[in-house]
Every structure is written in C-alpha cells, then in structure tokens.
C-alpha cells in the first residue's frame, strides 16, 4: 500500500498542476451556493478537502479544533470542472435533508456548466431522484461501465474510492475536454477500511491534484445548527496557497497574524501536507524553507505542549512524518519527544529474540508482549508462504492522530504499521511502542510462526495461560514502559508502572470478561468473539474524554480505575462501559438523536448485572434526576427536538421500558433485528422509530403508541395502526402535569 508514485507520474503532476488548471471565474462560488444556507450530512462525519492551486477554491468548510477546513472544493481543469466533496452524505438527499436538494442541483449544474445537463450517478442514496425532480436527465453508473457512459454524460458523480488507476486516463481526458466530475469520499473512513495512504494509494487524489484539490486525513465538525453553513467568512484562509502566503509574510515580519489566524493557517497547511500527492512542486519547496529554521523544532511533551501559536513547528511535524515514512530501518532515529511519550525502554534492558505462534483465525492485532525501543531496528521473520499476504507488524497501540488539536501534548502521530512483504523484514519506529502482529481478515486459521528480534520484554498477562505466580515474580517487572492484560474477549493496555502494582490479574481479567459477556448478551450476539476488543489509554486522544473504536481510547487518568476490581464493582465505570456500548450498538435500532442514548443501555445493564452498584452508575440517570427532568420536559411541551438533544432525558424513556418489561425483552427485540432479512430492516429514521415501537409492542403484547405520543417521539399513523388491536400501555407512575 505504500509504493511510491512513479517518477514520471510525479513529474506529470507537477506540469499539470502548473499548466492545466485555470483561475475560478466570478460567480463560480455564487452558482454553487445559490439559495443554500446550510448543507447537512446526518449521521456522517465528513473529512477535509485540500484546496491549493490558483485555479481551485473552497466551497464549504467544517470545524476542526476550533479552526476551519474545507470539506468541499471546486476547480476548473482544462475545459472541464471538478468538485470534490469530503463525504457522500453531503450529497445525499432525504426527508431529513431538504436543503441538500438545492445544493446537489447547484453542484451538478456548475460542474456541467449547463442548467439541464445529462448526469451519470453512482450510488449516493436518493441523489438521482432529487436531480430528476429538478428536470435533470439522470442515468445510473457502475465503475465498470465508465468508458461507455462518459461520451453521453456531461457530468459524472462518483465515489472517489471506485476510481482506479485504469480510470485516470479516460477521466482526465473527459474533464480536460469539457466534462464535469463530482467526486466524493470520506477520507478518514477510506483510510480506516483500507489501511491505505491518501497521498500514495488513492488514485483519485492524483487526478484531483491536477486541479489543485485533494482528499486529506482528519474529520470536520459542523458550523451550524444542523450541518455546515455557507457563510463566506468560514472560507477565509482555507486555501492552502493563501495560508502559505500569509505565514510567509508573518515569518518575514511584513505582517503579524493574530493568534486565531496563526492557528487557522497552521491547521490548513498541516492538512495540506498530509493530503497532497507526491510531486506537488509549487508549495512544497516553500514549506521546506519555512521548516528549516530553529523556530520549526517540534518536540511536544505533556509538560511543554506545542500549540497552534507555533505554526512553523506544527508544519515541521507534518514534514517530518512525510520524510520519515519510507526511510530504511537503519536510518530511523528516535524522535526527541518519544522519551516523554510513549516512553523510553531502558538502555540496559536486554534486547531479545522471541518465537511466537499466531492463530490466524483471529484477525487484526495480536499482542506479543514485546516493545520496540524508539529508533531501534526490529527484525521480523515469517514463513515464505506468508510473505506478501497482507501481514503487518504494528509498532504502537496509540493510534489516535491529534493533528487537529490546538495543543499537542505528544507528537501528533506515533504509531505505525509495516507490511511484511518478505520472509525477513526490518522495521524501526521513531517513537517506539508495543509490538503487534496484524493478521488480515479471512485467513484459514492455520498457525503462523513468527520470530521477532531486537525487542524489549513488556508486562503481559494472558488470562488462563499466564501463571499468576510467574506474573507476580517476574513478568510484571518486565522493563518496557507499556504492557497489557489479555483475554480472548478484551485487551487492556496500561503503563507498566501501573501494571507492576497489579497483584491479581486473574480477578481483573475475569471481571472484564464478565463485562464483555454482558455486552454480548444485551446486543444479542454470541459471547465468543472473532477477536478481542481493546482499551488503550493515551496522554491525549483525538476526541472527547473517551471514544469508541478499535481500540477504544481513554485518557491516562482512567488507568487506575480500569485495573481496580474493587472500585469497578462498587462504583462501576460509566465511561468505559459507555464506549464499549458504542462498539455493540446497531444502527437499526439507533435513530437520529439516540446515538448517545441507546449506548447507555449497556452502561446500565453492566452496572446491574456485573457490578454491585448502589444506583444506576451515573447521577444523571438516578430516579430523582430522571423524575425532575421528565416533569420539566412535559411542562415545556414534550418537544422531540429537545428529546433528541438531551441524552439522559431520552434515556428515561428506555429505562421505563426496562423497568416494566425487563432486560430480557430488550434482548429479544434486539435479536429480532439480528435475525431479520435485509429487506425487513429500517432504512430511514422514520422507519427506525416505527419499527422500534412496533417490534417492541408486538413482543410485549401492548400498544406503545400512546407512550410514544406522550414522549413526543414521532411515529407514523401506519405504524400505530399495525398495533391498534393491542391494549394501550403507559407507565403507572407517569407524571400528571
């Protein structure tokens, strides 16, 4: 996934960027935003689009760490036009996104340069019907049919991930000759799914870059009540070329940027440097000149973070990542910040050789109990038959990128994966970290023998395998700065300083296995797992106090609680349980406004069935707080908008169902969704609300229509009619207002 763009392609890119793009015309932005005040993408988190050539311009912007990044950009290329959009959802048109219809029509018309163009659309939900309603001629498009469709279409709307190398010549010729291309992609999602690098592995980026556009890593948040405002002030200093000119003038002393402006140009330029394909020659040499100054040194630590008021240092960090990405292992040196985090392995710690047996039926990360010291070579041997089959060696469990934060308390990207393309691989990380063998999905389950040389031992307890006496005497004292508690269901990473005080790892592992079984039971999935979930604490994470994912990320102050069974039993850990709940949520029974609601069913259930809590585990979910919140809600008119915006208010509705009908009923209803045929499952929010009411009502034999009405949660008349023969139900203690 990390092969370089061929030299001739890079040279061609330089020439095309310099010569093929043309300046935007007066009225281009007006045409794209005409009649549109806000663009929405319900349930989606768009990623940024770099805008960097003179011929390109930002169209929409999202929030990023208090700053703004383009999430849509446009450009003219030759005789044609290109629009790049940072998520397919921004062009989706549904009942919840009425304003998007006008925006989508504007995009297609501008890209075509015509009012009623012929458009070929690949996917994009209800986009095609919305365009047809505007009188635009629309045909469906599969990537395999691109060569046949292009001659008749004035605009093509494509998912950028479907654009392959073989599509580039025909698409380039198509646009250069006057065609319009609208390309959408969730960049961070593509990276997560493919493990690829946007700068090198996404062919569409090389085509877009010829027009001065590129998809880049990162996420963007909303700027308006429901989505992304079209306010022109949001676009100021969002163009990378303009941002570079501003910071060059600031560095020369010609002008002085305010702190907010410094943060803005830093954010835009750092994103540009992480997204633009190799070969860009207009801006990168100027970046290098700026980064070759003493002010550009970037060594963030928890005690001395690097803030957005040091834009040169932050730009130098992005350049460092680029320049060290493909260094031979022997040339990699430890980064100065690595000693502070994730931490240095002792110089006198033995470097060991370890033979491991990996069960390839278990996908993703396999813990090894080994640590790679920063800047030191790790040699990995795999059987020749396994070379090039997708195996990777990962160094570092701290996967969160924190590029978007105003303050960096560590280097913004410190973990890396390395493909094991041959029987012997030599790798090295500037930051070091725990070592994992990463197994691709879909393997046959045969045992894989791996040998790792040059690593330092780390504390590792394997539940049911490690002798507790050996843990107490030797293993927990292993010299690496990080270690893990491992079961078949969960892996908990922690600083070794905390693990060395852990006296009874078996009891801890059993507790967390019970938590995982409770999650599986409530979600109506088997207790046996294809691979364990993971918790990883970090000095700084990408978002929130904790967040879900693989791994689930927490801050370091959560470590002590995660290892203390007595406290977990009596106090619980709403946050840990909540994030694990996200990993078990189903979108089929989670509708708009309930992402942070149905997840808390897991916190409640774990607290009741695994822990020994005096209450629900969170003060906001207590009966007294719930009663007061519900009475105030009803007194104010039971507005669904308020319900959707207050997770602990909405949770009361679910708590009432549990109190009356029991957890088993919830599990049974969830199981119905699991066993339903795909065409029986809900697609829209309206359908999700309807199905939740109907399925639950039928299961308990009671009509929940009055209950939903009293709460102000909208359901259709048709859904109510389906359960009309059942006896109506309301909670016995429903407040009288």
PDB file of N, CA, C and O in Angstrom, residues 139-167:
ATOM      1  N   UNK A 139     -28.790   9.014 -15.321  1.00  0.00           N
ATOM      2  CA  UNK A 139     -28.636   7.581 -15.549  1.00  0.00           C
ATOM      3  C   UNK A 139     -27.769   7.013 -14.441  1.00  0.00           C
ATOM      4  O   UNK A 139     -26.951   7.710 -13.845  1.00  0.00           O
ATOM      5  N   UNK A 140     -27.946   5.722 -14.172  1.00  0.00           N
ATOM      6  CA  UNK A 140     -27.117   5.041 -13.180  1.00  0.00           C
ATOM      7  C   UNK A 140     -25.745   4.751 -13.755  1.00  0.00           C
ATOM      8  O   UNK A 140     -25.550   4.694 -14.980  1.00  0.00           O
ATOM      9  N   UNK A 141     -24.790   4.547 -12.852  1.00  0.00           N
ATOM     10  CA  UNK A 141     -23.415   4.359 -13.302  1.00  0.00           C
ATOM     11  C   UNK A 141     -22.719   3.339 -12.420  1.00  0.00           C
ATOM     12  O   UNK A 141     -22.721   3.449 -11.193  1.00  0.00           O
ATOM     13  N   UNK A 142     -22.137   2.338 -13.033  1.00  0.00           N
ATOM     14  CA  UNK A 142     -21.226   1.416 -12.364  1.00  0.00           C
ATOM     15  C   UNK A 142     -19.821   1.709 -12.877  1.00  0.00           C
ATOM     16  O   UNK A 142     -19.646   2.002 -14.069  1.00  0.00           O
ATOM     17  N   UNK A 143     -18.803   1.656 -11.993  1.00  0.00           N
ATOM     18  CA  UNK A 143     -17.436   1.986 -12.448  1.00  0.00           C
ATOM     19  C   UNK A 143     -16.992   1.192 -13.663  1.00  0.00           C
ATOM     20  O   UNK A 143     -16.273   1.709 -14.524  1.00  0.00           O
ATOM     21  N   UNK A 144     -17.448  -0.057 -13.760  1.00  0.00           N
ATOM     22  CA  UNK A 144     -17.036  -0.877 -14.906  1.00  0.00           C
ATOM     23  C   UNK A 144     -17.578  -0.339 -16.224  1.00  0.00           C
ATOM     24  O   UNK A 144     -17.041  -0.638 -17.293  1.00  0.00           O
ATOM     25  N   UNK A 145     -18.656   0.454 -16.149  1.00  0.00           N
ATOM     26  CA  UNK A 145     -19.283   0.986 -17.360  1.00  0.00           C
ATOM     27  C   UNK A 145     -18.807   2.398 -17.692  1.00  0.00           C
ATOM     28  O   UNK A 145     -19.386   3.057 -18.565  1.00  0.00           O
ATOM     29  N   UNK A 146     -17.799   2.873 -16.991  1.00  0.00           N
ATOM     30  CA  UNK A 146     -17.400   4.271 -17.128  1.00  0.00           C
ATOM     31  C   UNK A 146     -17.064   4.634 -18.572  1.00  0.00           C
ATOM     32  O   UNK A 146     -17.487   5.683 -19.082  1.00  0.00           O
ATOM     33  N   UNK A 147     -16.322   3.790 -19.252  1.00  0.00           N
ATOM     34  CA  UNK A 147     -15.919   4.105 -20.626  1.00  0.00           C
ATOM     35  C   UNK A 147     -17.121   4.250 -21.549  1.00  0.00           C
ATOM     36  O   UNK A 147     -17.113   5.063 -22.476  1.00  0.00           O
ATOM     37  N   UNK A 148     -18.184   3.476 -21.292  1.00  0.00           N
ATOM     38  CA  UNK A 148     -19.365   3.549 -22.132  1.00  0.00           C
ATOM     39  C   UNK A 148     -20.225   4.763 -21.802  1.00  0.00           C
ATOM     40  O   UNK A 148     -20.874   5.337 -22.678  1.00  0.00           O
ATOM     41  N   UNK A 149     -20.230   5.156 -20.523  1.00  0.00           N
ATOM     42  CA  UNK A 149     -21.121   6.226 -20.078  1.00  0.00           C
ATOM     43  C   UNK A 149     -20.556   7.612 -20.362  1.00  0.00           C
ATOM     44  O   UNK A 149     -21.307   8.546 -20.684  1.00  0.00           O
ATOM     45  N   UNK A 150     -19.237   7.778 -20.262  1.00  0.00           N
ATOM     46  CA  UNK A 150     -18.645   9.111 -20.363  1.00  0.00           C
ATOM     47  C   UNK A 150     -19.020   9.876 -21.631  1.00  0.00           C
ATOM     48  O   UNK A 150     -19.324  11.075 -21.555  1.00  0.00           O
ATOM     49  N   UNK A 151     -19.015   9.260 -22.802  1.00  0.00           N
ATOM     50  CA  UNK A 151     -19.305  10.057 -24.006  1.00  0.00           C
ATOM     51  C   UNK A 151     -20.670  10.739 -23.991  1.00  0.00           C
ATOM     52  O   UNK A 151     -20.839  11.804 -24.583  1.00  0.00           O
ATOM     53  N   UNK A 152     -21.656  10.147 -23.293  1.00  0.00           N
ATOM     54  CA  UNK A 152     -23.007  10.708 -23.316  1.00  0.00           C
ATOM     55  C   UNK A 152     -23.303  11.608 -22.126  1.00  0.00           C
ATOM     56  O   UNK A 152     -24.316  12.312 -22.124  1.00  0.00           O
ATOM     57  N   UNK A 153     -22.445  11.585 -21.109  1.00  0.00           N
ATOM     58  CA  UNK A 153     -22.714  12.336 -19.884  1.00  0.00           C
ATOM     59  C   UNK A 153     -21.954  13.652 -19.874  1.00  0.00           C
ATOM     60  O   UNK A 153     -20.795  13.726 -20.289  1.00  0.00           O
ATOM     61  N   UNK A 154     -22.626  14.695 -19.401  1.00  0.00           N
ATOM     62  CA  UNK A 154     -21.948  15.981 -19.195  1.00  0.00           C
ATOM     63  C   UNK A 154     -21.332  16.089 -17.805  1.00  0.00           C
ATOM     64  O   UNK A 154     -20.438  16.882 -17.581  1.00  0.00           O
ATOM     65  N   UNK A 155     -21.842  15.280 -16.870  1.00  0.00           N
ATOM     66  CA  UNK A 155     -21.306  15.226 -15.510  1.00  0.00           C
ATOM     67  C   UNK A 155     -21.368  13.785 -15.024  1.00  0.00           C
ATOM     68  O   UNK A 155     -22.352  13.080 -15.287  1.00  0.00           O
ATOM     69  N   UNK A 156     -20.324  13.344 -14.296  1.00  0.00           N
ATOM     70  CA  UNK A 156     -20.370  12.057 -13.607  1.00  0.00           C
ATOM     71  C   UNK A 156     -20.198  12.321 -12.113  1.00  0.00           C
ATOM     72  O   UNK A 156     -19.376  13.146 -11.707  1.00  0.00           O
ATOM     73  N   UNK A 157     -20.999  11.643 -11.302  1.00  0.00           N
ATOM     74  CA  UNK A 157     -20.902  11.730  -9.847  1.00  0.00           C
ATOM     75  C   UNK A 157     -20.426  10.376  -9.353  1.00  0.00           C
ATOM     76  O   UNK A 157     -21.136   9.366  -9.498  1.00  0.00           O
ATOM     77  N   UNK A 158     -19.224  10.345  -8.794  1.00  0.00           N
ATOM     78  CA  UNK A 158     -18.568   9.089  -8.446  1.00  0.00           C
ATOM     79  C   UNK A 158     -18.099   9.095  -7.006  1.00  0.00           C
ATOM     80  O   UNK A 158     -17.713  10.140  -6.471  1.00  0.00           O
ATOM     81  N   UNK A 159     -18.080   7.915  -6.386  1.00  0.00           N
ATOM     82  CA  UNK A 159     -17.331   7.736  -5.157  1.00  0.00           C
ATOM     83  C   UNK A 159     -15.860   7.637  -5.520  1.00  0.00           C
ATOM     84  O   UNK A 159     -15.474   6.813  -6.369  1.00  0.00           O
ATOM     85  N   UNK A 160     -15.025   8.474  -4.920  1.00  0.00           N
ATOM     86  CA  UNK A 160     -13.611   8.515  -5.318  1.00  0.00           C
ATOM     87  C   UNK A 160     -12.914   7.187  -5.086  1.00  0.00           C
ATOM     88  O   UNK A 160     -11.943   6.857  -5.775  1.00  0.00           O
ATOM     89  N   UNK A 161     -13.390   6.402  -4.115  1.00  0.00           N
ATOM     90  CA  UNK A 161     -12.755   5.121  -3.838  1.00  0.00           C
ATOM     91  C   UNK A 161     -12.891   4.151  -5.005  1.00  0.00           C
ATOM     92  O   UNK A 161     -12.104   3.204  -5.130  1.00  0.00           O
ATOM     93  N   UNK A 162     -13.881   4.361  -5.874  1.00  0.00           N
ATOM     94  CA  UNK A 162     -14.104   3.454  -7.005  1.00  0.00           C
ATOM     95  C   UNK A 162     -13.284   3.843  -8.232  1.00  0.00           C
ATOM     96  O   UNK A 162     -13.312   3.141  -9.239  1.00  0.00           O
ATOM     97  N   UNK A 163     -12.562   4.953  -8.157  1.00  0.00           N
ATOM     98  CA  UNK A 163     -11.728   5.389  -9.283  1.00  0.00           C
ATOM     99  C   UNK A 163     -10.391   4.677  -9.204  1.00  0.00           C
ATOM    100  O   UNK A 163      -9.600   4.909  -8.284  1.00  0.00           O
ATOM    101  N   UNK A 164     -10.144   3.777 -10.146  1.00  0.00           N
ATOM    102  CA  UNK A 164      -8.896   3.027 -10.168  1.00  0.00           C
ATOM    103  C   UNK A 164      -7.866   3.644 -11.087  1.00  0.00           C
ATOM    104  O   UNK A 164      -8.134   4.614 -11.810  1.00  0.00           O
ATOM    105  N   UNK A 165      -6.682   3.052 -11.065  1.00  0.00           N
ATOM    106  CA  UNK A 165      -5.597   3.546 -11.929  1.00  0.00           C
ATOM    107  C   UNK A 165      -6.008   3.551 -13.391  1.00  0.00           C
ATOM    108  O   UNK A 165      -5.690   4.482 -14.138  1.00  0.00           O
ATOM    109  N   UNK A 166      -6.754   2.507 -13.797  1.00  0.00           N
ATOM    110  CA  UNK A 166      -7.121   2.407 -15.209  1.00  0.00           C
ATOM    111  C   UNK A 166      -8.171   3.435 -15.614  1.00  0.00           C
ATOM    112  O   UNK A 166      -8.383   3.676 -16.807  1.00  0.00           O
ATOM    113  N   UNK A 167      -8.844   4.048 -14.607  1.00  0.00           N
ATOM    114  CA  UNK A 167      -9.838   5.076 -14.923  1.00  0.00           C
ATOM    115  C   UNK A 167      -9.211   6.455 -15.144  1.00  0.00           C
ATOM    116  O   UNK A 167      -9.847   7.338 -15.744  1.00  0.00           O
TER     117      UNK A 167
END
